[in-house]
Amino acid sequence: MILKRIYLFLTFMLAFSAAFSQRVSKDFNANWKFYLGDDSTLRYAIKDSSKLEKVQLPHDWSVKGAFSEKHSTTSQQGALPAGLGWYVKTFNVAYTDKNKKIYIEFDGIYRNATVYLNGKKIGFRPYGYSSYRYDLTQNIVFGKAHYIAVKVDNSEQPSSRWYTGSGIYRNVRLITTNPIAVAHWGTFVSTPKVDEKLANVNLEVSIQNSQSTLQSVKVISTILDAKGKTISKASSNLNLKDSLNSVNQNFVVKNPKLWSPENPYLYQVKTQILVGKNQVDEYITPLGIRTFYFDTAKGFFFNGKAMKILGVCMHHDLGAIGAVVNESAIRRQLKILKDMGTNAIRVSHNPPSAEFLNLCDEMGFLVMDESFDMWRKRKNKFDYHLEFEEWHERDTRDMVLRDRNHPSVFMWSVGNEIREQFDQSGTKIIKELVDIVKKYDPTREVTTAMTELEPKKNFITKADAINVLGFNYKHKLYATLRDSFPNKTFLATETASALATRGVYIQPQDTVQLWPANSRNKYMENLNGDWTVSAYDNVAAYWGTSHEESWLAVKNKPYMAGLFVWSGFDYLGEPHPFNYPARSSYYGIIDLAGIPKDVYYMYQSEWTNKPVLHLLPHWNWKEGQKVEVWAYYNQADEVELYLNGISQGIRRKTENEAHVSWSVIYKAGSIKAVSRTNGKVVLTEEIKTAKAAVQITLKADKETIRADGKEISFITVSVADEDRILVPDAMNNITFELVGDAEISAVDNGFQANLQSFQANHINLFNGKAVIMIKGDEAGEVILKACSPGLNSTTLKLNLTK
Ligand code: GAL
């Protein structure tokens, strides 16, 4: 009897909560099937499942392909295949969801994505970097199975100047809400006034009313601190009239904890919508309280203090795993950049993933969110210029609505090196784009990255629609910017475009070499004979210069708000100065596999407060050879170099230098650098000559990972001699074996012209190093075994936990 009562009560409670339960967001990435090729019958049903491959989203079919110079994408897009593909999936919608709204959300599909539900076209979006959702409700028969098909057409090439990936490469969710709910991207939080004592917070909430009947609702929003404690609350009553209604709520936060790159403190705003006593929706908006502005004389102020924007530009690919969004891979990249002292990222040249922005909020990076690489005028035959006219308003709006609540996003960029800066149409388009952004976010500055520094010739600046002028390269003209553009503020939106292959040291020249020297040649001859570029910071594209020179050009000019170095990491595609077999870029401070090049330590020594002393090159040369030895250092007033214990002299940086150097006649043994302040040793760094390789070594960034099929352990592979000294020029082929339930997600050695597959169980070391990426979805212990002929093999234990 008692049991029966409990049962009845539980059934009642379940029915009650089903009626009023709030939005449910379901991961919709599993159980898709994929066909690479065109088959329009897949729009309606699967006729022949034998040709379909089971896939888990997010998915990028390009990165799984083989490198070839025959692909229409060319080496500029990574020499990987593009094409057309279909994704299909069957799913059920529960009968208990009968009165609900059902939406499907796509974070990003590259590109030209048409979505069909049970054969009916639901929508089409061309831009591969926009996020969008479709309302499926009208086409849902509750309690029945449904068939969804997504046609992804990336066949017309070339469509981009860099690697894009192909497919549903970001996450997909199925969202269920009540008919009255917070609209899509329906909140906007801002902080109109902030000081030490208090912050005024404003929240606009848009509410979707999908019922024909009028309703009065209560909207309660609560600011919660990082521990979940209530800080401030606002409540409003509202009579819903039309389909879209909005309400404005104001809050005071006393003694606010400010969000900053050093201390990214996050609040949240929880919004509840009540009809009578029943809560029909709950929606979370992130909140970071901070202030910033640009100043004509002093650059940039953040939370009241002058601050240089120390940024890098990043493309969206994650190296060997391609365009597939992967939180652990993004987190790893951001951690490496954080350790270098980076405080800002320019997402070039398209909106990033939601995961990327969430991590920037959490880890403390300022983000310049950028929409386009072109407007109406093309950079490639099949790029977005074809769609700009019809879609720019929608895509710009969607970027701003999606991203405006992220505390990390501090400004918008509506374009990169846009061709229209050189003609009158630029004046009209910039005004229009700025108006669109300001309509949805009047609180942030809008800029665009330009190359024309002559005011009479720049039709974008002539429009006077933007206050912060972004300029790429041409660092020698920074000195005249303030005369050319009075009352404006300045940001070096791109610098350097210096080139390097990790671990390659061609003995340097006195001056920076430009490869190729000018625009007369598209590609550089293969001078080193092996598609490498020296990693002494002394080679650059002809429009750029060395990292050191471009940083110093910004460093000592207070009116330059900061810089975004091109680029943080190497990325797939754009292998300037070479063509195929080179297939990934040489621009990164960090290589494609995530291993820092030497110049990383130049930035670290300039951008952080931690003591740095970094010595290059390695110490394995020919007896008697003249070798240039460089050191990057900080927090010391001199560095002394020793060769086998004998001093090679003391060096001190001048104001116009970021490194010191010695010319040394090579002798096997060791070089050792000692940095000192007032004669007291700060740091020492020693590099020893390595003998023949005998032993493989493995080092994981994480030995324990979640068994969720997503989190990756990145394991650096190297080889050491009998004294455990790493062998800097080792190129051994290493084969991997996994014992236990896990898989190799990818392998890479960071060399820009390596044509081995990322998807193999073996890889050649490049200059002593490679990286293997492991993930899995079963809990348990996994042993990674690494072998190579003539070397002692080794193992590493990983724990996968649920
Ligand atoms: C810039 C461009 C970037 C990248 C870079 C390489 O002009 O904006 O996207 O191509 O050159 O140096």
mmCIF file of N, CA, C and O in Angstrom, residues 739-791:
data_model
loop_
_atom_site.group_PDB
_atom_site.id
_atom_site.type_symbol
_atom_site.label_atom_id
_atom_site.label_comp_id
_atom_site.label_asym_id
_atom_site.label_seq_id
_atom_site.Cartn_x
_atom_site.Cartn_y
_atom_site.Cartn_z
ATOM 1 N N VAL A 739 48.285 -1.245 -25.577
ATOM 2 C CA VAL A 739 47.719 -2.421 -24.916
ATOM 3 C C VAL A 739 46.645 -1.890 -23.980
ATOM 4 O O VAL A 739 46.928 -1.109 -23.079
ATOM 5 N N GLY A 740 45.395 -2.285 -24.247
ATOM 6 C CA GLY A 740 44.277 -1.740 -23.478
ATOM 7 C C GLY A 740 43.341 -1.013 -24.420
ATOM 8 O O GLY A 740 43.588 -0.932 -25.623
ATOM 9 N N ASP A 741 42.268 -0.473 -23.827
ATOM 10 C CA ASP A 741 41.233 0.122 -24.651
ATOM 11 C C ASP A 741 41.450 1.613 -24.852
ATOM 12 O O ASP A 741 41.030 2.423 -24.023
ATOM 13 N N ALA A 742 42.111 1.964 -25.914
ATOM 14 C CA ALA A 742 42.316 3.376 -26.240
ATOM 15 C C ALA A 742 42.704 3.433 -27.704
ATOM 16 O O ALA A 742 42.935 2.398 -28.323
ATOM 17 N N GLU A 743 42.756 4.626 -28.250
ATOM 18 C CA GLU A 743 43.121 4.727 -29.666
ATOM 19 C C GLU A 743 44.081 5.881 -29.908
ATOM 20 O O GLU A 743 44.157 6.821 -29.111
ATOM 21 N N ILE A 744 44.801 5.751 -31.021
ATOM 22 C CA ILE A 744 45.680 6.845 -31.426
ATOM 23 C C ILE A 744 44.806 7.856 -32.155
ATOM 24 O O ILE A 744 44.191 7.540 -33.170
ATOM 25 N N SER A 745 44.748 9.051 -31.604
ATOM 26 C CA SER A 745 43.949 10.086 -32.249
ATOM 27 C C SER A 745 44.730 10.667 -33.433
ATOM 28 O O SER A 745 44.169 10.926 -34.495
ATOM 29 N N ALA A 746 46.028 10.877 -33.259
ATOM 30 C CA ALA A 746 46.875 11.374 -34.357
ATOM 31 C C ALA A 746 48.340 11.320 -33.937
ATOM 32 O O ALA A 746 48.646 11.200 -32.745
ATOM 33 N N VAL A 747 49.219 11.424 -34.939
ATOM 34 C CA VAL A 747 50.660 11.565 -34.681
ATOM 35 C C VAL A 747 51.175 12.728 -35.532
ATOM 36 O O VAL A 747 50.639 12.993 -36.608
ATOM 37 N N ASP A 748 52.199 13.412 -35.041
ATOM 38 C CA ASP A 748 52.751 14.546 -35.801
ATOM 39 C C ASP A 748 54.155 14.839 -35.277
ATOM 40 O O ASP A 748 54.442 14.615 -34.095
ATOM 41 N N ASN A 749 55.008 15.345 -36.172
ATOM 42 C CA ASN A 749 56.344 15.726 -35.703
ATOM 43 C C ASN A 749 56.635 17.209 -35.928
ATOM 44 O O ASN A 749 57.742 17.668 -35.706
ATOM 45 N N GLY A 750 55.624 17.937 -36.382
ATOM 46 C CA GLY A 750 55.774 19.389 -36.497
ATOM 47 C C GLY A 750 56.535 19.852 -37.728
ATOM 48 O O GLY A 750 56.651 21.054 -37.952
ATOM 49 N N PHE A 751 57.019 18.925 -38.551
ATOM 50 C CA PHE A 751 57.768 19.359 -39.749
ATOM 51 C C PHE A 751 56.780 19.696 -40.862
ATOM 52 O O PHE A 751 55.926 18.886 -41.224
ATOM 53 N N GLN A 752 56.966 20.868 -41.430
ATOM 54 C CA GLN A 752 55.976 21.415 -42.362
ATOM 55 C C GLN A 752 55.855 20.638 -43.671
ATOM 56 O O GLN A 752 54.848 20.773 -44.375
ATOM 57 N N ALA A 753 56.867 19.867 -44.022
ATOM 58 C CA ALA A 753 56.797 19.142 -45.299
ATOM 59 C C ALA A 753 56.759 17.630 -45.072
ATOM 60 O O ALA A 753 57.091 16.854 -45.979
ATOM 61 N N ASN A 754 56.379 17.199 -43.897
ATOM 62 C CA ASN A 754 56.274 15.767 -43.643
ATOM 63 C C ASN A 754 54.994 15.245 -44.288
ATOM 64 O O ASN A 754 53.906 15.734 -43.979
ATOM 65 N N LEU A 755 55.106 14.256 -45.148
ATOM 66 C CA LEU A 755 53.920 13.762 -45.854
ATOM 67 C C LEU A 755 53.400 12.451 -45.260
ATOM 68 O O LEU A 755 52.483 11.839 -45.790
ATOM 69 N N GLN A 756 53.956 12.040 -44.109
ATOM 70 C CA GLN A 756 53.398 10.854 -43.439
ATOM 71 C C GLN A 756 52.002 11.202 -42.944
ATOM 72 O O GLN A 756 51.723 12.354 -42.593
ATOM 73 N N SER A 757 51.147 10.184 -42.867
ATOM 74 C CA SER A 757 49.783 10.446 -42.439
ATOM 75 C C SER A 757 49.730 10.785 -40.956
ATOM 76 O O SER A 757 50.478 10.240 -40.150
ATOM 77 N N PHE A 758 48.809 11.699 -40.604
ATOM 78 C CA PHE A 758 48.556 12.009 -39.189
ATOM 79 C C PHE A 758 47.839 10.850 -38.499
ATOM 80 O O PHE A 758 47.696 10.829 -37.301
ATOM 81 N N GLN A 759 47.329 9.925 -39.321
ATOM 82 C CA GLN A 759 46.440 8.888 -38.791
ATOM 83 C C GLN A 759 47.141 7.543 -38.648
ATOM 84 O O GLN A 759 46.506 6.509 -38.661
ATOM 85 N N ALA A 760 48.454 7.544 -38.549
ATOM 86 C CA ALA A 760 49.187 6.274 -38.546
ATOM 87 C C ALA A 760 49.566 5.844 -37.129
ATOM 88 O O ALA A 760 49.355 6.579 -36.160
ATOM 89 N N ASN A 761 50.159 4.637 -37.009
ATOM 90 C CA ASN A 761 50.653 4.171 -35.708
ATOM 91 C C ASN A 761 52.178 4.307 -35.639
ATOM 92 O O ASN A 761 52.831 3.684 -34.837
ATOM 93 N N HIS A 762 52.723 5.126 -36.547
ATOM 94 C CA HIS A 762 54.174 5.333 -36.533
ATOM 95 C C HIS A 762 54.471 6.723 -37.085
ATOM 96 O O HIS A 762 53.658 7.302 -37.817
ATOM 97 N N ILE A 763 55.626 7.246 -36.726
ATOM 98 C CA ILE A 763 56.035 8.550 -37.255
ATOM 99 C C ILE A 763 57.544 8.708 -37.107
ATOM 100 O O ILE A 763 58.133 8.150 -36.172
ATOM 101 N N ASN A 764 58.140 9.464 -38.027
ATOM 102 C CA ASN A 764 59.560 9.795 -37.871
ATOM 103 C C ASN A 764 59.679 10.929 -36.863
ATOM 104 O O ASN A 764 58.892 11.881 -36.921
ATOM 105 N N LEU A 765 60.674 10.832 -36.007
ATOM 106 C CA LEU A 765 60.971 12.004 -35.188
ATOM 107 C C LEU A 765 61.445 13.098 -36.129
ATOM 108 O O LEU A 765 62.038 12.802 -37.172
ATOM 109 N N PHE A 766 61.186 14.341 -35.787
ATOM 110 C CA PHE A 766 61.792 15.429 -36.553
ATOM 111 C C PHE A 766 62.630 16.251 -35.586
ATOM 112 O O PHE A 766 62.121 16.751 -34.581
ATOM 113 N N ASN A 767 63.936 16.357 -35.899
ATOM 114 C CA ASN A 767 64.867 17.006 -34.974
ATOM 115 C C ASN A 767 64.609 16.569 -33.535
ATOM 116 O O ASN A 767 64.409 17.369 -32.631
ATOM 117 N N GLY A 768 64.563 15.262 -33.380
ATOM 118 C CA GLY A 768 64.546 14.671 -32.048
ATOM 119 C C GLY A 768 63.186 14.526 -31.400
ATOM 120 O O GLY A 768 63.079 13.963 -30.315
ATOM 121 N N LYS A 769 62.133 15.027 -32.057
ATOM 122 C CA LYS A 769 60.844 15.004 -31.350
ATOM 123 C C LYS A 769 59.656 14.678 -32.240
ATOM 124 O O LYS A 769 59.668 14.935 -33.437
ATOM 125 N N ALA A 770 58.619 14.138 -31.601
ATOM 126 C CA ALA A 770 57.314 13.955 -32.237
ATOM 127 C C ALA A 770 56.286 13.906 -31.113
ATOM 128 O O ALA A 770 56.643 13.841 -29.929
ATOM 129 N N VAL A 771 55.013 13.956 -31.504
ATOM 130 C CA VAL A 771 53.947 13.908 -30.498
ATOM 131 C C VAL A 771 52.925 12.862 -30.935
ATOM 132 O O VAL A 771 52.561 12.794 -32.108
ATOM 133 N N ILE A 772 52.504 12.040 -29.966
ATOM 134 C CA ILE A 772 51.415 11.090 -30.237
ATOM 135 C C ILE A 772 50.240 11.469 -29.332
ATOM 136 O O ILE A 772 50.435 11.824 -28.165
ATOM 137 N N MET A 773 49.041 11.408 -29.900
ATOM 138 C CA MET A 773 47.840 11.829 -29.164
ATOM 139 C C MET A 773 46.953 10.617 -28.936
ATOM 140 O O MET A 773 46.602 9.919 -29.893
ATOM 141 N N ILE A 774 46.615 10.374 -27.676
ATOM 142 C CA ILE A 774 45.847 9.173 -27.306
ATOM 143 C C ILE A 774 44.540 9.580 -26.630
ATOM 144 O O ILE A 774 44.525 10.481 -25.788
ATOM 145 N N LYS A 775 43.457 8.888 -26.984
ATOM 146 C CA LYS A 775 42.187 9.077 -26.288
ATOM 147 C C LYS A 775 41.468 7.741 -26.199
ATOM 148 O O LYS A 775 41.897 6.759 -26.845
ATOM 149 N N GLY A 776 40.388 7.692 -25.440
ATOM 150 C CA GLY A 776 39.661 6.432 -25.343
ATOM 151 C C GLY A 776 38.347 6.615 -24.630
ATOM 152 O O GLY A 776 38.134 7.635 -23.967
ATOM 153 N N ASP A 777 37.434 5.630 -24.777
ATOM 154 C CA ASP A 777 36.168 5.799 -24.060
ATOM 155 C C ASP A 777 35.848 4.671 -23.087
ATOM 156 O O ASP A 777 34.735 4.568 -22.603
ATOM 157 N N GLU A 778 36.848 3.845 -22.794
ATOM 158 C CA GLU A 778 36.650 2.809 -21.776
ATOM 159 C C GLU A 778 37.573 3.105 -20.598
ATOM 160 O O GLU A 778 38.760 3.373 -20.802
ATOM 161 N N ALA A 779 37.015 3.008 -19.389
ATOM 162 C CA ALA A 779 37.860 3.242 -18.215
ATOM 163 C C ALA A 779 38.860 2.095 -18.077
ATOM 164 O O ALA A 779 38.551 0.953 -18.416
ATOM 165 N N GLY A 780 40.040 2.421 -17.587
ATOM 166 C CA GLY A 780 41.030 1.365 -17.369
ATOM 167 C C GLY A 780 42.436 1.861 -17.631
ATOM 168 O O GLY A 780 42.666 3.034 -17.920
ATOM 169 N N GLU A 781 43.348 0.892 -17.504
ATOM 170 C CA GLU A 781 44.750 1.227 -17.689
ATOM 171 C C GLU A 781 45.165 0.916 -19.131
ATOM 172 O O GLU A 781 44.728 -0.086 -19.691
ATOM 173 N N VAL A 782 45.975 1.767 -19.691
ATOM 174 C CA VAL A 782 46.427 1.547 -21.061
ATOM 175 C C VAL A 782 47.943 1.683 -21.082
ATOM 176 O O VAL A 782 48.492 2.577 -20.442
ATOM 177 N N ILE A 783 48.581 0.778 -21.800
ATOM 178 C CA ILE A 783 50.038 0.886 -21.919
ATOM 179 C C ILE A 783 50.377 1.293 -23.350
ATOM 180 O O ILE A 783 49.945 0.643 -24.305
ATOM 181 N N LEU A 784 51.134 2.361 -23.462
ATOM 182 C CA LEU A 784 51.632 2.786 -24.775
ATOM 183 C C LEU A 784 53.067 2.287 -24.903
ATOM 184 O O LEU A 784 53.906 2.563 -24.040
ATOM 185 N N LYS A 785 53.317 1.556 -25.980
ATOM 186 C CA LYS A 785 54.643 1.008 -26.209
ATOM 187 C C LYS A 785 55.243 1.704 -27.432
ATOM 188 O O LYS A 785 54.553 1.864 -28.447
ATOM 189 N N ALA A 786 56.479 2.136 -27.338
ATOM 190 C CA ALA A 786 57.123 2.799 -28.477
ATOM 191 C C ALA A 786 58.389 2.039 -28.838
ATOM 192 O O ALA A 786 59.238 1.790 -27.979
ATOM 193 N N CYS A 787 58.534 1.642 -30.112
ATOM 194 C CA CYS A 787 59.692 0.861 -30.553
ATOM 195 C C CYS A 787 60.298 1.479 -31.799
ATOM 196 O O CYS A 787 59.610 2.145 -32.569
ATOM 197 N N SER A 788 61.581 1.179 -31.999
ATOM 198 C CA SER A 788 62.248 1.605 -33.228
ATOM 199 C C SER A 788 63.484 0.724 -33.393
ATOM 200 O O SER A 788 64.177 0.444 -32.406
ATOM 201 N N PRO A 789 63.768 0.283 -34.624
ATOM 202 C CA PRO A 789 64.921 -0.612 -34.823
ATOM 203 C C PRO A 789 66.199 0.005 -34.269
ATOM 204 O O PRO A 789 66.468 1.197 -34.492
ATOM 205 N N GLY A 790 66.937 -0.763 -33.506
ATOM 206 C CA GLY A 790 68.222 -0.300 -32.984
ATOM 207 C C GLY A 790 68.119 0.509 -31.700
ATOM 208 O O GLY A 790 69.132 0.926 -31.141
ATOM 209 N N LEU A 791 66.909 0.747 -31.220
ATOM 210 C CA LEU A 791 66.750 1.536 -29.989
ATOM 211 C C LEU A 791 66.056 0.708 -28.922
ATOM 212 O O LEU A 791 65.256 -0.187 -29.246
#
